[in-house]
Amino acid sequence: MDTQVKFLHGENIPLEMHKVRIVQKLFLPPVEKRKEYMNEAGNNTFLLQNRDVFVDMLTDSGVNAMSDRQQAAMLVADDSYAGSETNNRLKNKLKEIFGTEYFLPAHQGRAAENILSEAFVKPGMVTLMNFHFTTTKAHITRLGGSVEELISKEGLEPTSDNPFKGNFDLELLRKRIEEVGPDKVAFVRIEAGTNLVGGQPLSMENMLAVAKICKEYGVLSVMDASLLQDNLYFIKTREAAAKDMSLREITRTLADAMDIIYFSARKLGFARGGGICMRDEALCKKMMEYVPLYEGFLTYGGMSVREMEAITVGLEETMDMDVISQGPQFIKYMVDELTKYGVPVITPAGGLGCHLNASEILPHIPQSQYPAGALAAAMYIAGGVRGMERGTLSEQREPDGSERFAEMELLRLAVPRRVFTLSQIKYVIDRVEWLYDNRELVGGLEFYDEPKVLRFFFGRLRPTSDWQDKLVAKFRKDFGDSL
């Protein structure tokens, strides 16, 4: 289990099991400047400049803090183009943890998804998954395939005490394979855990059942292990069958059941890279040709060898409960504090970040005016906190140009691992609570520059009224000359 440290007066406070040795100076612009910067960025938090962000909760991807051991490992990298010892060390570590003989490197998770899609998705084929991720879906649909989400009914309930809301509906999975036909299923993707519905995990039991069904029908099982470390923490702490298992045993049990495992090391491994692991040489050969075509030679796949050395160490650190517990514990602290205040958030606390339920916080904003995007803009104005919209703005329009309204309208406040102090987390909680108290001031957004693909990355929007001026005025009234 993770380390338990009790406080004398009973406070439930997450305790970091690390110390900070490298720091980066932050700046908090005044509220008037924050409004100005938000509009210069087209009310898209992706387009904000980092120098203008005080607490960056946009993502946990590529922004996790490296350990001293990772930094040291980067100094021994072998940058040989072919036959690199760095590649051998990473490949051997993956074999040790996952039991996989073959490894194809890629520069990040979505690059691995591109390779998987190129190899296995054909026009008219279906990819079944518990829930989609934006880039995953884009790669599949680009090649003429389609995506079907088979998450359990509880997965889309905002508030719940279900510990594994990311689970597949197993009956529906079996039914859809039979209806579509196994030969028309490109693969079944298991996202452990689910990004777009609150970082909710899957149980070990459910993932093993999915893999068993896949084997029964001769369909490929593919695990997206990008968020695996959080999911491991939840399996270990919430699932009775895993209570006496080590993290290594849980990981290997899952890996042994899967045909293919891919991951973004920007999440799993605390560095910048990714890759695809498998035991079957035929599967490896089917994907291998796409690595030099899209990524780089088979020994680095577009990654820096220094990052590869850091990933090798980071994967080992992922097997340490004291290392992987900090993120989930900080997220739970945020969720618990905001729930006590009455702020609608996704429960139970999951991985990746704290997810604000924009649909309930801003019920007066229609989905066509992007309530989660509006909440993200308001959050930056309120506190210099950059979050990420995970709602209709993150969806793609239907082929006829109509909106595809998201199942949930969420503002994700990601908690990068080993980055923030508890005082910074408490500051974010304070500004969320203030914004919740003034939620009636927040209005909608509309596009004035809308890309056709992945619009949430590049699109620019404007407020539908002068609501941002009113929010700034209320901030000044309540906080005076405070930043």
PDB file of N, CA and C in Angstrom, residues 315-357:
ATOM      1  N   LEU A 315       9.977   4.469 -15.986  1.00  0.00           N
ATOM      2  CA  LEU A 315       9.169   3.248 -15.949  1.00  0.00           C
ATOM      3  C   LEU A 315       9.437   2.458 -14.674  1.00  0.00           C
ATOM      4  N   GLU A 316      10.696   2.422 -14.262  1.00  0.00           N
ATOM      5  CA  GLU A 316      11.032   1.751 -13.007  1.00  0.00           C
ATOM      6  C   GLU A 316      10.392   2.477 -11.829  1.00  0.00           C
ATOM      7  N   GLU A 317      10.408   3.815 -11.853  1.00  0.00           N
ATOM      8  CA  GLU A 317       9.813   4.590 -10.769  1.00  0.00           C
ATOM      9  C   GLU A 317       8.293   4.412 -10.719  1.00  0.00           C
ATOM     10  N   THR A 318       7.688   4.080 -11.868  1.00  0.00           N
ATOM     11  CA  THR A 318       6.240   3.849 -11.919  1.00  0.00           C
ATOM     12  C   THR A 318       5.852   2.613 -11.113  1.00  0.00           C
ATOM     13  N   MET A 319       6.796   1.752 -10.840  1.00  0.00           N
ATOM     14  CA  MET A 319       6.529   0.559 -10.039  1.00  0.00           C
ATOM     15  C   MET A 319       6.662   0.834  -8.539  1.00  0.00           C
ATOM     16  N   ASP A 320       6.802   2.102  -8.147  1.00  0.00           N
ATOM     17  CA  ASP A 320       6.974   2.513  -6.749  1.00  0.00           C
ATOM     18  C   ASP A 320       5.711   3.245  -6.299  1.00  0.00           C
ATOM     19  N   MET A 321       5.013   2.706  -5.332  1.00  0.00           N
ATOM     20  CA  MET A 321       3.741   3.280  -4.881  1.00  0.00           C
ATOM     21  C   MET A 321       3.922   4.701  -4.347  1.00  0.00           C
ATOM     22  N   ASP A 322       5.031   4.970  -3.677  1.00  0.00           N
ATOM     23  CA  ASP A 322       5.262   6.312  -3.156  1.00  0.00           C
ATOM     24  C   ASP A 322       5.399   7.336  -4.282  1.00  0.00           C
ATOM     25  N   VAL A 323       5.845   6.900  -5.451  1.00  0.00           N
ATOM     26  CA  VAL A 323       6.006   7.795  -6.589  1.00  0.00           C
ATOM     27  C   VAL A 323       4.655   8.056  -7.263  1.00  0.00           C
ATOM     28  N   ILE A 324       3.890   7.008  -7.524  1.00  0.00           N
ATOM     29  CA  ILE A 324       2.666   7.179  -8.319  1.00  0.00           C
ATOM     30  C   ILE A 324       1.469   7.639  -7.494  1.00  0.00           C
ATOM     31  N   SER A 325       1.592   7.653  -6.170  1.00  0.00           N
ATOM     32  CA  SER A 325       0.447   8.018  -5.330  1.00  0.00           C
ATOM     33  C   SER A 325       0.242   9.523  -5.243  1.00  0.00           C
ATOM     34  N   GLN A 326       1.283  10.321  -5.478  1.00  0.00           N
ATOM     35  CA  GLN A 326       1.182  11.762  -5.232  1.00  0.00           C
ATOM     36  C   GLN A 326       0.110  12.422  -6.093  1.00  0.00           C
ATOM     37  N   GLY A 327       0.066  12.083  -7.374  1.00  0.00           N
ATOM     38  CA  GLY A 327      -0.932  12.672  -8.267  1.00  0.00           C
ATOM     39  C   GLY A 327      -2.357  12.384  -7.821  1.00  0.00           C
ATOM     40  N   PRO A 328      -2.742  11.106  -7.682  1.00  0.00           N
ATOM     41  CA  PRO A 328      -4.099  10.791  -7.229  1.00  0.00           C
ATOM     42  C   PRO A 328      -4.460  11.390  -5.876  1.00  0.00           C
ATOM     43  N   GLN A 329      -3.486  11.480  -4.966  1.00  0.00           N
ATOM     44  CA  GLN A 329      -3.785  12.034  -3.648  1.00  0.00           C
ATOM     45  C   GLN A 329      -4.056  13.534  -3.724  1.00  0.00           C
ATOM     46  N   PHE A 330      -3.288  14.261  -4.533  1.00  0.00           N
ATOM     47  CA  PHE A 330      -3.532  15.689  -4.712  1.00  0.00           C
ATOM     48  C   PHE A 330      -4.890  15.921  -5.389  1.00  0.00           C
ATOM     49  N   ILE A 331      -5.198  15.088  -6.368  1.00  0.00           N
ATOM     50  CA  ILE A 331      -6.480  15.218  -7.072  1.00  0.00           C
ATOM     51  C   ILE A 331      -7.634  14.953  -6.104  1.00  0.00           C
ATOM     52  N   LYS A 332      -7.513  13.923  -5.290  1.00  0.00           N
ATOM     53  CA  LYS A 332      -8.563  13.618  -4.307  1.00  0.00           C
ATOM     54  C   LYS A 332      -8.738  14.771  -3.330  1.00  0.00           C
ATOM     55  N   TYR A 333      -7.648  15.391  -2.926  1.00  0.00           N
ATOM     56  CA  TYR A 333      -7.730  16.535  -2.016  1.00  0.00           C
ATOM     57  C   TYR A 333      -8.545  17.658  -2.661  1.00  0.00           C
ATOM     58  N   MET A 334      -8.262  17.943  -3.935  1.00  0.00           N
ATOM     59  CA  MET A 334      -9.015  18.974  -4.649  1.00  0.00           C
ATOM     60  C   MET A 334     -10.493  18.616  -4.741  1.00  0.00           C
ATOM     61  N   VAL A 335     -10.771  17.390  -5.155  1.00  0.00           N
ATOM     62  CA  VAL A 335     -12.152  16.943  -5.313  1.00  0.00           C
ATOM     63  C   VAL A 335     -12.905  17.005  -3.990  1.00  0.00           C
ATOM     64  N   ASP A 336     -12.277  16.549  -2.924  1.00  0.00           N
ATOM     65  CA  ASP A 336     -12.939  16.541  -1.615  1.00  0.00           C
ATOM     66  C   ASP A 336     -13.234  17.957  -1.136  1.00  0.00           C
ATOM     67  N   GLU A 337     -12.270  18.859  -1.281  1.00  0.00           N
ATOM     68  CA  GLU A 337     -12.456  20.233  -0.827  1.00  0.00           C
ATOM     69  C   GLU A 337     -13.536  20.946  -1.633  1.00  0.00           C
ATOM     70  N   LEU A 338     -13.530  20.762  -2.947  1.00  0.00           N
ATOM     71  CA  LEU A 338     -14.535  21.416  -3.789  1.00  0.00           C
ATOM     72  C   LEU A 338     -15.921  20.828  -3.566  1.00  0.00           C
ATOM     73  N   THR A 339     -15.981  19.526  -3.326  1.00  0.00           N
ATOM     74  CA  THR A 339     -17.266  18.884  -3.041  1.00  0.00           C
ATOM     75  C   THR A 339     -17.859  19.427  -1.751  1.00  0.00           C
ATOM     76  N   LYS A 340     -17.023  19.611  -0.733  1.00  0.00           N
ATOM     77  CA  LYS A 340     -17.495  20.172   0.535  1.00  0.00           C
ATOM     78  C   LYS A 340     -18.083  21.567   0.342  1.00  0.00           C
ATOM     79  N   TYR A 341     -17.518  22.323  -0.612  1.00  0.00           N
ATOM     80  CA  TYR A 341     -17.985  23.688  -0.868  1.00  0.00           C
ATOM     81  C   TYR A 341     -19.244  23.702  -1.726  1.00  0.00           C
ATOM     82  N   GLY A 342     -19.514  22.560  -2.373  1.00  0.00           N
ATOM     83  CA  GLY A 342     -20.704  22.462  -3.212  1.00  0.00           C
ATOM     84  C   GLY A 342     -20.443  22.615  -4.693  1.00  0.00           C
ATOM     85  N   VAL A 343     -19.174  22.701  -5.093  1.00  0.00           N
ATOM     86  CA  VAL A 343     -18.842  22.833  -6.508  1.00  0.00           C
ATOM     87  C   VAL A 343     -19.054  21.490  -7.205  1.00  0.00           C
ATOM     88  N   PRO A 344     -19.829  21.440  -8.283  1.00  0.00           N
ATOM     89  CA  PRO A 344     -20.034  20.167  -8.996  1.00  0.00           C
ATOM     90  C   PRO A 344     -18.746  19.694  -9.679  1.00  0.00           C
ATOM     91  N   VAL A 345     -18.239  18.562  -9.245  1.00  0.00           N
ATOM     92  CA  VAL A 345     -17.047  17.946  -9.823  1.00  0.00           C
ATOM     93  C   VAL A 345     -17.333  16.477 -10.080  1.00  0.00           C
ATOM     94  N   ILE A 346     -16.502  15.870 -10.916  1.00  0.00           N
ATOM     95  CA  ILE A 346     -16.654  14.443 -11.195  1.00  0.00           C
ATOM     96  C   ILE A 346     -16.163  13.633  -9.998  1.00  0.00           C
ATOM     97  N   THR A 347     -17.017  12.737  -9.521  1.00  0.00           N
ATOM     98  CA  THR A 347     -16.638  11.852  -8.426  1.00  0.00           C
ATOM     99  C   THR A 347     -16.913  10.402  -8.816  1.00  0.00           C
ATOM    100  N   PRO A 348     -16.169   9.459  -8.247  1.00  0.00           N
ATOM    101  CA  PRO A 348     -15.087   9.697  -7.300  1.00  0.00           C
ATOM    102  C   PRO A 348     -13.870  10.326  -7.978  1.00  0.00           C
ATOM    103  N   ALA A 349     -12.956  10.833  -7.182  1.00  0.00           N
ATOM    104  CA  ALA A 349     -11.734  11.400  -7.734  1.00  0.00           C
ATOM    105  C   ALA A 349     -11.021  10.356  -8.585  1.00  0.00           C
ATOM    106  N   GLY A 350     -10.613  10.758  -9.778  1.00  0.00           N
ATOM    107  CA  GLY A 350      -9.911   9.847 -10.683  1.00  0.00           C
ATOM    108  C   GLY A 350      -8.449  10.237 -10.818  1.00  0.00           C
ATOM    109  N   GLY A 351      -7.870   9.874 -11.948  1.00  0.00           N
ATOM    110  CA  GLY A 351      -6.494  10.239 -12.224  1.00  0.00           C
ATOM    111  C   GLY A 351      -6.429  11.467 -13.104  1.00  0.00           C
ATOM    112  N   LEU A 352      -5.234  11.868 -13.444  1.00  0.00           N
ATOM    113  CA  LEU A 352      -4.975  12.929 -14.412  1.00  0.00           C
ATOM    114  C   LEU A 352      -5.255  14.318 -13.865  1.00  0.00           C
ATOM    115  N   GLY A 353      -6.448  14.557 -13.291  1.00  0.00           N
ATOM    116  CA  GLY A 353      -6.761  15.874 -12.785  1.00  0.00           C
ATOM    117  C   GLY A 353      -8.113  15.917 -12.115  1.00  0.00           C
ATOM    118  N   CYS A 354      -8.442  17.101 -11.589  1.00  0.00           N
ATOM    119  CA  CYS A 354      -9.765  17.360 -11.027  1.00  0.00           C
ATOM    120  C   CYS A 354     -10.625  17.902 -12.149  1.00  0.00           C
ATOM    121  N   HIS A 355     -11.819  17.353 -12.318  1.00  0.00           N
ATOM    122  CA  HIS A 355     -12.675  17.708 -13.438  1.00  0.00           C
ATOM    123  C   HIS A 355     -13.922  18.437 -12.937  1.00  0.00           C
ATOM    124  N   LEU A 356     -14.057  19.716 -13.331  1.00  0.00           N
ATOM    125  CA  LEU A 356     -15.218  20.512 -12.968  1.00  0.00           C
ATOM    126  C   LEU A 356     -16.346  20.226 -13.951  1.00  0.00           C
ATOM    127  N   ASN A 357     -17.547  20.053 -13.431  1.00  0.00           N
ATOM    128  CA  ASN A 357     -18.709  19.734 -14.266  1.00  0.00           C
ATOM    129  C   ASN A 357     -19.346  21.039 -14.754  1.00  0.00           C
TER     130      ASN A 357
END
